[in-house]
Short mmCIF file of C-alpha atoms and ligand atoms in Angstrom, two decimals:
data_model
loop_
_atom_site.label_atom_id
_atom_site.label_comp_id
_atom_site.label_asym_id
_atom_site.label_seq_id
_atom_site.Cartn_x
_atom_site.Cartn_y
_atom_site.Cartn_z
CA MET A 11 16.95 -37.79 2.26
CA HIS A 12 13.97 -35.59 1.52
CA ILE A 13 13.56 -31.93 0.66
CA ALA A 14 10.66 -30.40 2.56
CA VAL A 15 9.16 -27.07 3.53
CA VAL A 16 7.03 -26.41 6.60
CA GLY A 17 5.48 -23.04 7.29
CA LEU A 18 2.59 -20.65 7.19
CA SER A 19 1.70 -17.64 5.08
CA HIS A 20 -0.99 -15.02 4.54
CA ARG A 21 -2.88 -17.76 2.70
CA THR A 22 -3.06 -20.06 5.73
CA ALA A 23 -2.83 -17.83 8.81
CA PRO A 24 -4.16 -14.43 9.90
CA VAL A 25 -1.76 -11.73 11.02
CA GLU A 26 -2.40 -12.45 14.72
CA ILE A 27 -0.88 -15.93 14.21
CA ARG A 28 1.80 -14.85 11.73
CA GLU A 29 3.16 -12.20 14.09
CA LYS A 30 3.85 -14.88 16.70
CA LEU A 31 6.02 -16.66 14.17
CA SER A 32 8.02 -13.74 12.91
CA ILE A 33 11.70 -14.59 13.46
CA PRO A 34 13.77 -11.38 13.38
CA GLU A 35 17.23 -11.44 11.80
CA GLN A 36 18.98 -11.21 15.16
CA THR A 37 17.38 -14.48 16.39
CA ILE A 38 17.64 -16.45 13.13
CA GLU A 39 21.06 -17.82 14.14
CA SER A 40 19.77 -19.42 17.34
CA SER A 41 16.67 -20.79 15.54
CA LEU A 42 18.88 -22.33 12.83
CA LYS A 43 21.16 -23.80 15.50
CA THR A 44 18.25 -25.35 17.44
CA LEU A 45 16.77 -26.85 14.27
CA LYS A 46 20.13 -28.13 13.00
CA GLU A 47 20.71 -29.95 16.30
CA LYS A 48 17.62 -32.10 15.69
CA GLU A 49 18.53 -35.62 14.67
CA GLN A 50 16.13 -35.57 11.70
CA ILE A 51 17.44 -32.35 10.17
CA LEU A 52 20.44 -32.43 7.83
CA GLU A 53 20.20 -28.96 6.29
CA VAL A 54 17.93 -26.02 7.09
CA SER A 55 17.19 -22.41 6.18
CA ILE A 56 14.50 -19.94 7.30
CA LEU A 57 12.45 -17.48 5.26
CA SER A 58 10.80 -14.96 7.58
CA THR A 59 8.81 -12.10 6.07
CA CYS A 60 5.73 -10.13 7.07
CA ASN A 61 3.53 -12.57 5.20
CA ARG A 62 5.26 -15.90 5.71
CA LEU A 63 7.52 -18.03 7.84
CA GLU A 64 8.86 -21.00 5.91
CA ILE A 65 11.46 -23.54 6.96
CA TYR A 66 13.23 -25.20 4.05
CA THR A 67 15.01 -28.35 5.00
CA LEU A 68 16.66 -31.59 4.06
CA ILE A 69 15.40 -34.31 6.40
CA ARG A 70 16.03 -38.00 6.95
CA ASP A 71 12.43 -39.15 7.31
CA PRO A 72 9.52 -37.06 5.98
CA GLN A 73 7.09 -37.69 8.84
CA LEU A 74 9.58 -37.44 11.71
CA GLY A 75 11.31 -34.44 10.14
CA ILE A 76 8.08 -32.49 9.65
CA THR A 77 7.00 -33.32 13.21
CA ALA A 78 10.33 -32.07 14.59
CA ILE A 79 9.87 -28.74 12.78
CA SER A 80 6.20 -28.35 13.76
CA ASP A 81 7.18 -28.98 17.41
CA TYR A 82 9.82 -26.27 17.14
CA LEU A 83 7.33 -23.77 15.64
CA SER A 84 4.83 -24.50 18.40
CA GLN A 85 7.50 -23.98 21.03
CA TYR A 86 8.82 -20.77 19.39
CA SER A 87 5.38 -19.19 19.01
CA GLY A 88 4.04 -20.36 22.35
CA LEU A 89 0.99 -21.69 20.49
CA PRO A 90 -0.19 -25.20 21.42
CA LYS A 91 0.20 -27.63 18.53
CA GLU A 92 -3.55 -28.05 18.14
CA ASP A 93 -3.95 -24.28 17.64
CA LEU A 94 -0.99 -23.93 15.28
CA SER A 95 -1.39 -27.05 13.12
CA PRO A 96 -4.47 -25.88 11.17
CA HIS A 97 -2.38 -22.93 9.89
CA LEU A 98 0.71 -24.89 8.89
CA PHE A 99 1.39 -26.32 5.47
CA ASP A 100 4.05 -28.81 4.49
CA PHE A 101 5.28 -29.89 1.09
CA TYR A 102 7.76 -32.58 0.10
CA HIS A 103 10.18 -32.97 -2.72
CA GLU A 104 8.79 -31.76 -6.09
CA GLU A 105 5.95 -29.80 -4.45
CA ALA A 106 8.36 -28.15 -2.01
CA ILE A 107 10.71 -27.19 -4.86
CA ALA A 108 7.85 -25.85 -7.01
CA HIS A 109 6.52 -23.89 -4.02
CA LEU A 110 9.90 -22.24 -3.42
CA MET A 111 10.17 -21.24 -7.10
CA ARG A 112 6.68 -19.65 -6.91
CA VAL A 113 7.60 -17.79 -3.72
CA ALA A 114 10.85 -16.44 -5.20
CA GLY A 115 9.03 -15.41 -8.37
CA GLY A 116 6.47 -13.43 -6.33
CA LEU A 117 3.62 -15.69 -7.48
CA ASP A 118 2.67 -16.67 -3.96
CA SER A 119 2.77 -13.08 -2.65
CA LEU A 120 -0.25 -11.13 -1.49
CA VAL A 121 0.66 -8.51 -4.08
CA LEU A 122 1.44 -10.69 -7.11
CA GLY A 123 4.94 -10.11 -8.47
CA GLU A 124 6.05 -7.74 -5.67
CA GLY A 125 9.80 -7.27 -5.63
CA GLN A 126 10.64 -7.43 -1.90
CA ILE A 127 10.28 -11.20 -1.65
CA LEU A 128 13.31 -11.77 -3.90
CA ALA A 129 15.47 -9.70 -1.53
CA GLN A 130 14.08 -11.75 1.36
CA VAL A 131 14.89 -15.07 -0.39
CA LYS A 132 18.43 -13.73 -0.98
CA LYS A 133 18.62 -12.88 2.72
CA MET A 134 17.56 -16.45 3.60
CA VAL A 135 20.45 -17.77 1.46
CA ARG A 136 22.94 -15.34 3.02
CA LEU A 137 21.90 -16.20 6.59
CA GLY A 138 21.92 -19.95 5.91
CA GLN A 139 25.44 -19.66 4.46
CA GLU A 140 26.73 -17.35 7.21
CA HIS A 141 25.45 -19.63 9.96
CA HIS A 142 26.49 -22.85 8.18
CA SER A 143 23.03 -24.41 8.43
CA MET A 144 22.88 -25.32 4.73
CA GLY A 145 24.78 -28.00 2.84
CA PRO A 146 25.18 -28.66 -0.88
CA ILE A 147 21.51 -29.53 -1.52
CA LEU A 148 19.86 -26.45 -0.01
CA ASN A 149 22.65 -24.25 -1.31
CA ARG A 150 21.94 -25.41 -4.83
CA LEU A 151 18.15 -25.22 -4.40
CA LEU A 152 18.04 -21.77 -2.82
CA THR A 153 20.55 -20.15 -5.15
CA GLN A 154 18.56 -21.55 -8.05
CA ALA A 155 15.42 -20.01 -6.50
CA VAL A 156 17.15 -16.61 -6.47
CA SER A 157 18.04 -16.89 -10.14
CA THR A 158 14.47 -18.03 -10.87
CA GLY A 159 13.15 -14.91 -9.12
CA LYS A 160 15.46 -12.77 -11.25
CA ARG A 161 14.33 -14.55 -14.43
CA VAL A 162 10.64 -13.98 -13.62
CA ARG A 163 11.34 -10.28 -13.21
CA SER A 164 13.49 -9.87 -16.30
CA GLU A 165 11.79 -12.27 -18.72
CA THR A 166 8.08 -11.74 -17.97
CA ASN A 167 5.81 -8.73 -17.50
CA LEU A 168 5.09 -9.68 -13.88
CA GLY A 169 8.01 -7.58 -12.71
CA THR A 170 6.63 -4.41 -14.30
CA GLY A 171 5.00 -1.73 -12.15
CA ALA A 172 6.43 -0.93 -8.73
CA VAL A 173 3.99 -3.09 -6.77
CA SER A 174 4.60 -3.78 -3.07
CA ILE A 175 2.80 -4.00 0.26
CA SER A 176 3.48 -0.25 0.57
CA SER A 177 1.83 0.56 -2.77
CA ALA A 178 -1.18 -1.56 -1.73
CA ALA A 179 -1.31 0.32 1.61
CA VAL A 180 -1.44 3.66 -0.18
CA GLU A 181 -4.18 2.32 -2.48
CA LEU A 182 -6.15 1.12 0.54
CA ALA A 183 -5.93 4.65 1.99
CA GLN A 184 -7.13 6.10 -1.32
CA LEU A 185 -10.03 3.64 -1.35
CA LYS A 186 -11.05 4.28 2.27
CA VAL A 187 -10.87 8.07 1.87
CA GLY A 188 -12.94 7.69 -1.33
CA GLN A 189 -15.52 5.46 0.41
CA SER A 190 -15.84 8.00 3.25
CA ARG A 191 -16.84 10.51 0.58
CA GLY A 192 -19.32 8.07 -0.94
CA GLU A 193 -17.08 7.21 -3.91
CA ASP A 194 -16.08 3.55 -4.36
CA GLN A 195 -12.82 4.39 -6.09
CA LEU A 196 -9.24 5.43 -5.48
CA VAL A 197 -9.10 9.18 -4.82
CA SER A 198 -6.28 11.69 -4.46
CA LEU A 199 -4.78 12.01 -0.98
CA GLU A 200 -4.02 15.69 -1.52
CA ALA A 201 -6.43 16.91 1.18
CA GLU A 202 -5.22 14.49 3.89
CA ASP A 203 -2.82 15.34 6.72
CA ILE A 204 -0.52 12.37 6.40
CA ALA A 205 2.12 10.84 8.67
CA VAL A 206 4.41 7.87 8.23
CA VAL A 207 5.86 6.19 11.32
CA GLY A 208 9.12 4.35 10.64
CA ALA A 209 11.92 5.22 8.23
CA GLY A 210 13.05 1.87 6.85
CA ARG A 211 12.62 0.19 3.47
CA MET A 212 8.83 0.01 3.57
CA SER A 213 8.54 3.64 4.63
CA ARG A 214 10.73 4.67 1.70
CA LEU A 215 8.29 2.89 -0.61
CA LEU A 216 5.34 4.52 1.21
CA LEU A 217 6.84 7.95 0.56
CA GLN A 218 7.35 7.12 -3.12
CA HIS A 219 3.75 6.01 -3.59
CA LEU A 220 2.27 8.81 -1.50
CA GLN A 221 4.12 11.34 -3.61
CA ALA A 222 2.86 9.63 -6.77
CA LYS A 223 -0.74 9.84 -5.45
CA GLY A 224 -0.81 13.56 -4.89
CA CYS A 225 0.68 13.98 -1.44
CA SER A 226 3.01 16.99 -1.26
CA GLN A 227 3.74 17.18 2.47
CA LEU A 228 3.81 14.76 5.38
CA MET A 229 5.16 14.13 8.85
CA LEU A 230 7.81 11.41 9.17
CA LEU A 231 8.43 9.97 12.62
CA ASN A 232 11.18 7.58 13.55
CA ARG A 233 12.83 6.25 16.68
CA THR A 234 16.07 7.73 15.29
CA THR A 235 15.25 11.19 13.92
CA GLN A 236 18.43 11.31 11.84
CA ARG A 237 17.29 8.27 9.83
CA ALA A 238 14.02 10.05 9.05
CA LYS A 239 16.02 13.09 7.89
CA ASP A 240 18.26 10.89 5.73
CA LEU A 241 15.21 9.30 4.15
CA SER A 242 13.57 12.66 3.46
CA THR A 243 16.60 13.88 1.49
CA GLY A 244 15.71 11.34 -1.18
CA PHE A 245 12.39 13.18 -1.73
CA PRO A 246 13.30 16.79 -2.52
CA GLU A 247 9.84 17.49 -3.95
CA LEU A 248 8.06 16.38 -0.78
CA SER A 249 7.89 18.72 2.20
CA VAL A 250 8.78 16.32 5.06
CA ASP A 251 8.49 17.27 8.74
CA CYS A 252 10.95 14.84 10.40
CA ARG A 253 10.34 14.10 14.06
CA SER A 254 11.25 11.65 16.77
CA LEU A 255 8.79 9.00 18.01
CA GLU A 256 8.34 11.15 21.12
CA ASP A 257 6.04 13.29 18.98
CA LEU A 258 3.70 10.35 18.32
CA ASN A 259 0.87 11.91 20.40
CA HIS A 260 1.16 15.16 18.48
CA CYS A 261 1.13 13.20 15.20
CA LEU A 262 -1.96 11.20 16.16
CA SER A 263 -3.75 14.37 17.29
CA SER A 264 -3.01 16.42 14.19
CA CYS A 265 -3.02 13.96 11.26
CA SER A 266 -5.97 12.33 9.51
CA LEU A 267 -4.09 9.44 7.91
CA VAL A 268 -1.20 7.62 9.62
CA PHE A 269 0.82 4.73 8.15
CA THR A 270 2.94 2.62 10.48
CA SER A 271 5.81 0.47 9.22
CA THR A 272 8.30 -0.09 12.00
CA ALA A 273 10.02 -3.32 12.99
CA ALA A 274 8.96 -2.86 16.65
CA GLU A 275 8.13 -6.21 18.22
CA LYS A 276 5.26 -4.80 20.35
CA PRO A 277 2.48 -2.36 19.35
CA ILE A 278 3.49 1.29 19.60
CA ILE A 279 -0.12 2.57 19.33
CA ASP A 280 -3.00 1.23 21.42
CA ALA A 281 -6.48 2.22 22.62
CA CYS A 282 -5.15 3.69 25.85
CA LEU A 283 -2.92 6.10 23.91
CA LEU A 284 -5.68 7.07 21.44
CA ASN A 285 -8.25 7.62 24.21
CA GLN A 286 -6.05 10.37 25.64
CA LEU A 287 -6.29 12.37 22.41
CA LYS A 288 -8.91 15.04 21.84
CA ARG A 289 -9.84 14.49 18.22
CA GLU A 290 -12.85 15.76 16.38
CA SER A 291 -12.39 14.13 13.00
CA VAL A 292 -11.79 10.55 11.90
CA LEU A 293 -8.29 9.15 12.30
CA ARG A 294 -7.37 6.54 9.71
CA LEU A 295 -4.54 4.16 10.66
CA ILE A 296 -2.90 1.78 8.20
CA ASP A 297 -0.40 -0.63 9.74
CA ILE A 298 1.86 -2.72 7.53
CA GLY A 299 4.09 -3.89 10.39
CA VAL A 300 4.30 -7.59 11.25
CA PRO A 301 4.30 -8.00 14.21
CA ARG A 302 1.63 -5.31 14.19
CA ASN A 303 2.57 -1.80 15.28
CA ILE A 304 -1.03 -1.03 16.22
CA SER A 305 -2.87 -3.02 18.84
CA SER A 306 -6.18 -4.59 17.79
CA ASP A 307 -7.93 -2.84 20.72
CA VAL A 308 -7.90 0.49 18.79
CA GLN A 309 -10.94 -0.80 16.88
CA GLU A 310 -12.98 0.07 19.98
CA VAL A 311 -11.93 3.73 19.98
CA GLU A 312 -14.56 6.03 18.55
CA GLY A 313 -13.51 7.99 15.50
CA VAL A 314 -10.66 5.61 14.69
CA GLU A 315 -10.59 3.42 11.58
CA ALA A 316 -7.70 0.97 11.70
CA HIS A 317 -6.44 -1.46 9.05
CA ASP A 318 -3.68 -4.02 9.16
CA VAL A 319 -1.74 -5.92 6.51
CA ASP A 320 -4.53 -8.50 6.05
CA ASP A 321 -6.95 -5.72 5.05
CA LEU A 322 -4.80 -5.03 1.98
CA GLU A 323 -6.57 -8.04 0.40
CA GLU A 324 -9.44 -5.66 -0.41
CA VAL A 325 -7.37 -3.51 -2.80
CA VAL A 326 -5.18 -6.34 -4.00
CA SER A 327 -8.14 -8.36 -5.23
CA ARG A 328 -9.39 -5.31 -7.16
CA ASN A 329 -6.45 -5.26 -9.56
CA GLN A 330 -5.31 -8.84 -9.35
CA GLU A 331 -6.96 -9.95 -12.58
CA ALA A 332 -4.49 -8.19 -14.87
CA ARG A 333 -1.57 -9.46 -12.81
CA GLN A 334 -2.98 -13.03 -12.79
CA GLN A 335 -2.71 -12.93 -16.56
CA MET A 336 0.93 -11.87 -16.30
CA ALA A 337 1.53 -14.60 -13.70
CA LEU A 338 0.53 -17.21 -16.27
CA GLU A 339 3.54 -16.15 -18.36
CA ALA A 340 5.80 -17.01 -15.44
CA GLU A 341 4.32 -20.47 -14.81
CA ASN A 342 6.24 -22.23 -17.63
CA LEU A 343 9.48 -20.66 -16.53
CA LEU A 344 8.88 -21.92 -12.98
CA LYS A 345 8.11 -25.43 -14.23
CA ASP A 346 11.35 -25.34 -16.18
CA GLU A 347 13.39 -24.35 -13.14
CA THR A 348 11.72 -27.03 -10.98
CA ARG A 349 12.51 -29.65 -13.63
CA LEU A 350 16.15 -28.52 -13.83
CA PHE A 351 16.58 -28.87 -10.09
CA LEU A 352 14.93 -32.30 -10.06
CA GLU A 353 17.24 -33.47 -12.84
CA TRP A 354 20.22 -32.35 -10.78
CA TRP A 355 18.79 -34.04 -7.68
CA ASP A 356 18.21 -37.30 -9.60
CA SER A 357 21.71 -37.17 -11.03
CA LEU A 358 23.08 -37.26 -7.44
CA GLU A 359 22.00 -40.89 -7.33
CA ALA A 360 24.88 -41.64 -9.69
CA VAL A 361 27.52 -39.98 -7.49
CA PRO A 362 28.44 -42.97 -5.24
CA THR A 363 28.87 -45.27 -8.27
CA ILE A 364 30.89 -42.63 -10.15
CA ASN A 365 33.12 -42.16 -7.10
CA LYS A 366 33.67 -45.93 -6.81
CA LEU A 367 34.43 -46.17 -10.53
CA ARG A 368 36.92 -43.30 -10.33
CA ALA A 369 38.58 -44.86 -7.27
CA ALA A 370 38.83 -48.28 -8.95
CA LEU A 371 40.43 -46.86 -12.13
CA GLU A 372 42.71 -44.61 -10.11
CA SER A 373 43.95 -47.58 -8.15
CA ILE A 374 44.68 -49.51 -11.38
CA ARG A 375 46.40 -46.45 -12.85
CA LYS A 376 48.66 -46.00 -9.82
CA GLU A 377 49.53 -49.72 -9.67
CA GLU A 378 50.39 -49.96 -13.35
CA LEU A 379 52.33 -46.69 -13.29
CA GLN A 380 54.35 -47.88 -10.34
CA LYS A 381 55.19 -51.15 -12.13
CA ALA A 382 56.25 -49.32 -15.32
CA LEU A 383 58.38 -46.78 -13.45
CA SER A 384 60.16 -49.40 -11.41
CA ARG A 385 60.93 -51.32 -14.64
CA MET A 386 62.51 -48.17 -16.11
CA GLY A 387 64.66 -47.73 -13.01
CA SER A 388 66.99 -44.74 -12.99
CA ASP A 389 66.89 -44.43 -16.81
CA PHE A 390 63.89 -42.13 -16.40
CA SER A 391 64.44 -38.51 -15.44
CA ALA A 392 62.06 -36.72 -13.04
CA ARG A 393 60.65 -34.79 -16.01
CA GLU A 394 59.95 -38.00 -17.99
CA ARG A 395 58.26 -39.54 -14.95
CA LYS A 396 55.96 -36.52 -14.76
CA VAL A 397 55.09 -36.83 -18.45
CA VAL A 398 54.19 -40.53 -18.07
CA GLU A 399 52.12 -39.82 -14.95
CA ALA A 400 50.21 -37.05 -16.75
CA LEU A 401 49.67 -39.40 -19.72
CA SER A 402 48.18 -42.10 -17.46
CA LYS A 403 45.85 -39.57 -15.78
CA GLY A 404 44.80 -38.18 -19.16
CA ILE A 405 43.89 -41.66 -20.45
CA VAL A 406 41.81 -42.49 -17.35
CA ASN A 407 39.97 -39.15 -17.49
CA LYS A 408 39.19 -39.59 -21.18
CA ILE A 409 37.88 -43.10 -20.61
CA LEU A 410 35.69 -41.89 -17.73
CA HIS A 411 34.32 -38.80 -19.46
CA THR A 412 31.56 -40.42 -21.58
CA PRO A 413 30.20 -42.91 -19.01
CA VAL A 414 30.21 -40.28 -16.24
CA THR A 415 28.40 -37.75 -18.42
CA GLN A 416 25.86 -40.36 -19.42
CA LEU A 417 25.24 -41.55 -15.87
CA ARG A 418 24.60 -37.95 -14.74
CA SER A 419 22.54 -36.89 -17.76
CA PRO A 420 18.75 -36.36 -17.41
CA GLN A 421 16.96 -39.67 -17.85
CA ALA A 422 14.21 -41.79 -16.39
CA ARG A 423 14.99 -43.09 -12.90
CA THR A 424 14.69 -46.77 -13.87
CA GLU A 425 16.98 -46.24 -16.84
CA ARG A 426 19.67 -44.63 -14.65
CA GLN A 427 19.35 -47.36 -12.03
CA GLN A 428 19.86 -50.03 -14.73
CA SER A 429 22.97 -48.27 -16.03
CA LEU A 430 24.36 -47.89 -12.49
CA LYS A 431 23.81 -51.58 -11.81
CA ALA A 432 25.52 -52.51 -15.08
CA VAL A 433 28.56 -50.32 -14.33
CA GLU A 434 28.84 -51.71 -10.80
CA ALA A 435 28.68 -55.28 -12.12
CA LEU A 436 31.07 -54.77 -15.07
CA PHE A 437 33.73 -53.10 -12.94
CA SER A 438 33.07 -55.22 -9.82
CA LEU A 439 32.33 -52.07 -7.85
CA ASP A 440 30.40 -53.83 -5.15
CA ASP A 441 31.74 -52.58 -1.79
CA SER A 442 32.82 -56.12 -0.90
CA GLN A 443 35.10 -56.32 -3.97
CA PRO A 444 38.78 -55.59 -3.45
CA ASN A 445 39.07 -52.81 -6.06
CA ALA A 446 35.98 -50.91 -4.90
CA LYS A 447 37.07 -47.99 -2.64
N1 NAP B 522 10.35 -5.56 3.87
C1 NAP B 522 9.17 -5.98 3.40
O1 NAP B 522 9.05 -6.47 2.27
C2 NAP B 522 7.92 -5.81 4.22
C3 NAP B 522 6.69 -5.98 3.60
C4 NAP B 522 5.55 -5.77 4.34
C5 NAP B 522 5.63 -5.44 5.67
N2 NAP B 522 6.83 -5.32 6.26
C6 NAP B 522 6.86 -4.97 7.67
O2 NAP B 522 7.10 -3.57 7.77
C7 NAP B 522 7.87 -3.30 8.94
C8 NAP B 522 9.10 -2.50 8.53
O3 NAP B 522 9.86 -3.28 7.62
P1 NAP B 522 11.12 -2.65 6.88
O4 NAP B 522 11.56 -3.69 5.89
O5 NAP B 522 10.84 -1.27 6.40
O6 NAP B 522 12.17 -2.59 8.11
P2 NAP B 522 13.57 -1.83 8.20
O7 NAP B 522 14.00 -1.31 6.88
O8 NAP B 522 14.46 -2.73 8.95
O9 NAP B 522 13.24 -0.57 9.15
C9 NAP B 522 12.85 -0.78 10.46
C10 NAP B 522 12.19 0.48 11.01
O10 NAP B 522 11.56 0.16 12.24
C11 NAP B 522 12.07 1.02 13.26
N3 NAP B 522 12.09 0.29 14.53
C12 NAP B 522 12.72 -0.88 14.78
N4 NAP B 522 12.48 -1.26 16.05
C13 NAP B 522 11.69 -0.32 16.60
C14 NAP B 522 11.11 -0.15 17.88
N5 NAP B 522 11.29 -1.05 18.84
N6 NAP B 522 10.33 0.92 18.09
C15 NAP B 522 10.12 1.81 17.11
N7 NAP B 522 10.65 1.75 15.89
C16 NAP B 522 11.43 0.68 15.63
C17 NAP B 522 13.44 1.43 12.79
O11 NAP B 522 13.81 2.58 13.46
P3 NAP B 522 15.37 3.01 13.61
O12 NAP B 522 15.72 3.70 12.33
O13 NAP B 522 15.38 3.93 14.77
O14 NAP B 522 16.13 1.74 13.84
C18 NAP B 522 13.16 1.61 11.29
O15 NAP B 522 12.51 2.82 11.06
C19 NAP B 522 8.17 -4.66 9.57
O16 NAP B 522 7.24 -4.93 10.59
C20 NAP B 522 7.97 -5.64 8.44
O17 NAP B 522 7.58 -6.91 8.90
C21 NAP B 522 7.98 -5.47 5.56
#
């Protein structure tokens, strides 16, 4: 059995590839089912976020298992294998475990240390458990990854500062507005007519950061107007004009800066729509949706400046240095967590021998107890029988405690294998022996 991860991320694939491999929550169940039915796959779970799609799995054979998953990804995305393969990565065993710990800690994120990824790893665990696609190995690994993510945030400085894709989007807007004025720095957004399209988690963060950067009023559009209204109540100091998506044309005609963050699976803004507008000033569009909410053809529309999630790299790299330093603090903690998991994984090697040893001693205990009780005949009351039975169990458990602990304790692989062999030989635990169960 091998632990592996196959996937792609903002490091290996541009948004136009990533959006083809975004698996929404409502289709995760069928994807897990299809993967679990593959002969090579024993356990599986899916992490799908705007910047990554990763399949964590326990497979029988590394090569065949990875191929089965790559085939599935090609089929799901509709991309031929030769087009998809250059964007896929795969890691086995220790590298796969270390990668997961980095992801959960936010060290592999576009915005180093961002908090949303931990919630997404938790969601992967919940979905894997709900749909019964995980077994004991992935359950242990993924729940440990969640606690690692929590440790990174509580024990290092990487969790400080409310960084997210949304905060980077607001910074990108500040930078672009600044550059349009000939200043290569982040400027206040006070003078902009701003709109946010979408009223989910990312939009909430957009509102928070916009308010912090000098915005005092904005238009908030959502498919469901009531959700926009509910969101706006959390920002009493912002003047929010809540509207339905039907007012999108009005929004694009009257605003200078529009952020889009909806979970729509197809673009909601394209060149055709923008060409109908009569605008005299520049319209800046910043899209953090994956799949993208804004079609790439808007680049051809005069007076429109559009950015997607990959363009956030420009602002992220500007302030990454300080966060890189903080990330170093987290590295040791991640190594520690990887080592702990590997120790647990190695200790599993002892389980079959321990089970055989327990079964052999239990069989002796039962046999001897039976002999003793039949010798005592009816002289023994039910209560006395129970006491003797408990005594026999207690003795066996005490005898087993030290060897079992030692066999499972962290140690070099060869050392454990020698001990296991010795125990099997001393207690005749070979499967062919009569007292091996
Ligand atoms: N969560 C993250 O960490 C993260 C990070 C970066 C980027 N993103 C991307 O940002 C987008 C929003 O994510 P989120 O976490 O904020 O989602 P969310 O909390 O689930 O909110 C989804 C929003 O999208 C709207 N929506 C869904 N389907 C739509 C459709 N067909 N047409 C128009 N609007 C639709 C919803 O409107 P209703 O209220 O009417 O349902 C809601 O406003 C996604 O594309 C996601 O990939 C997310």
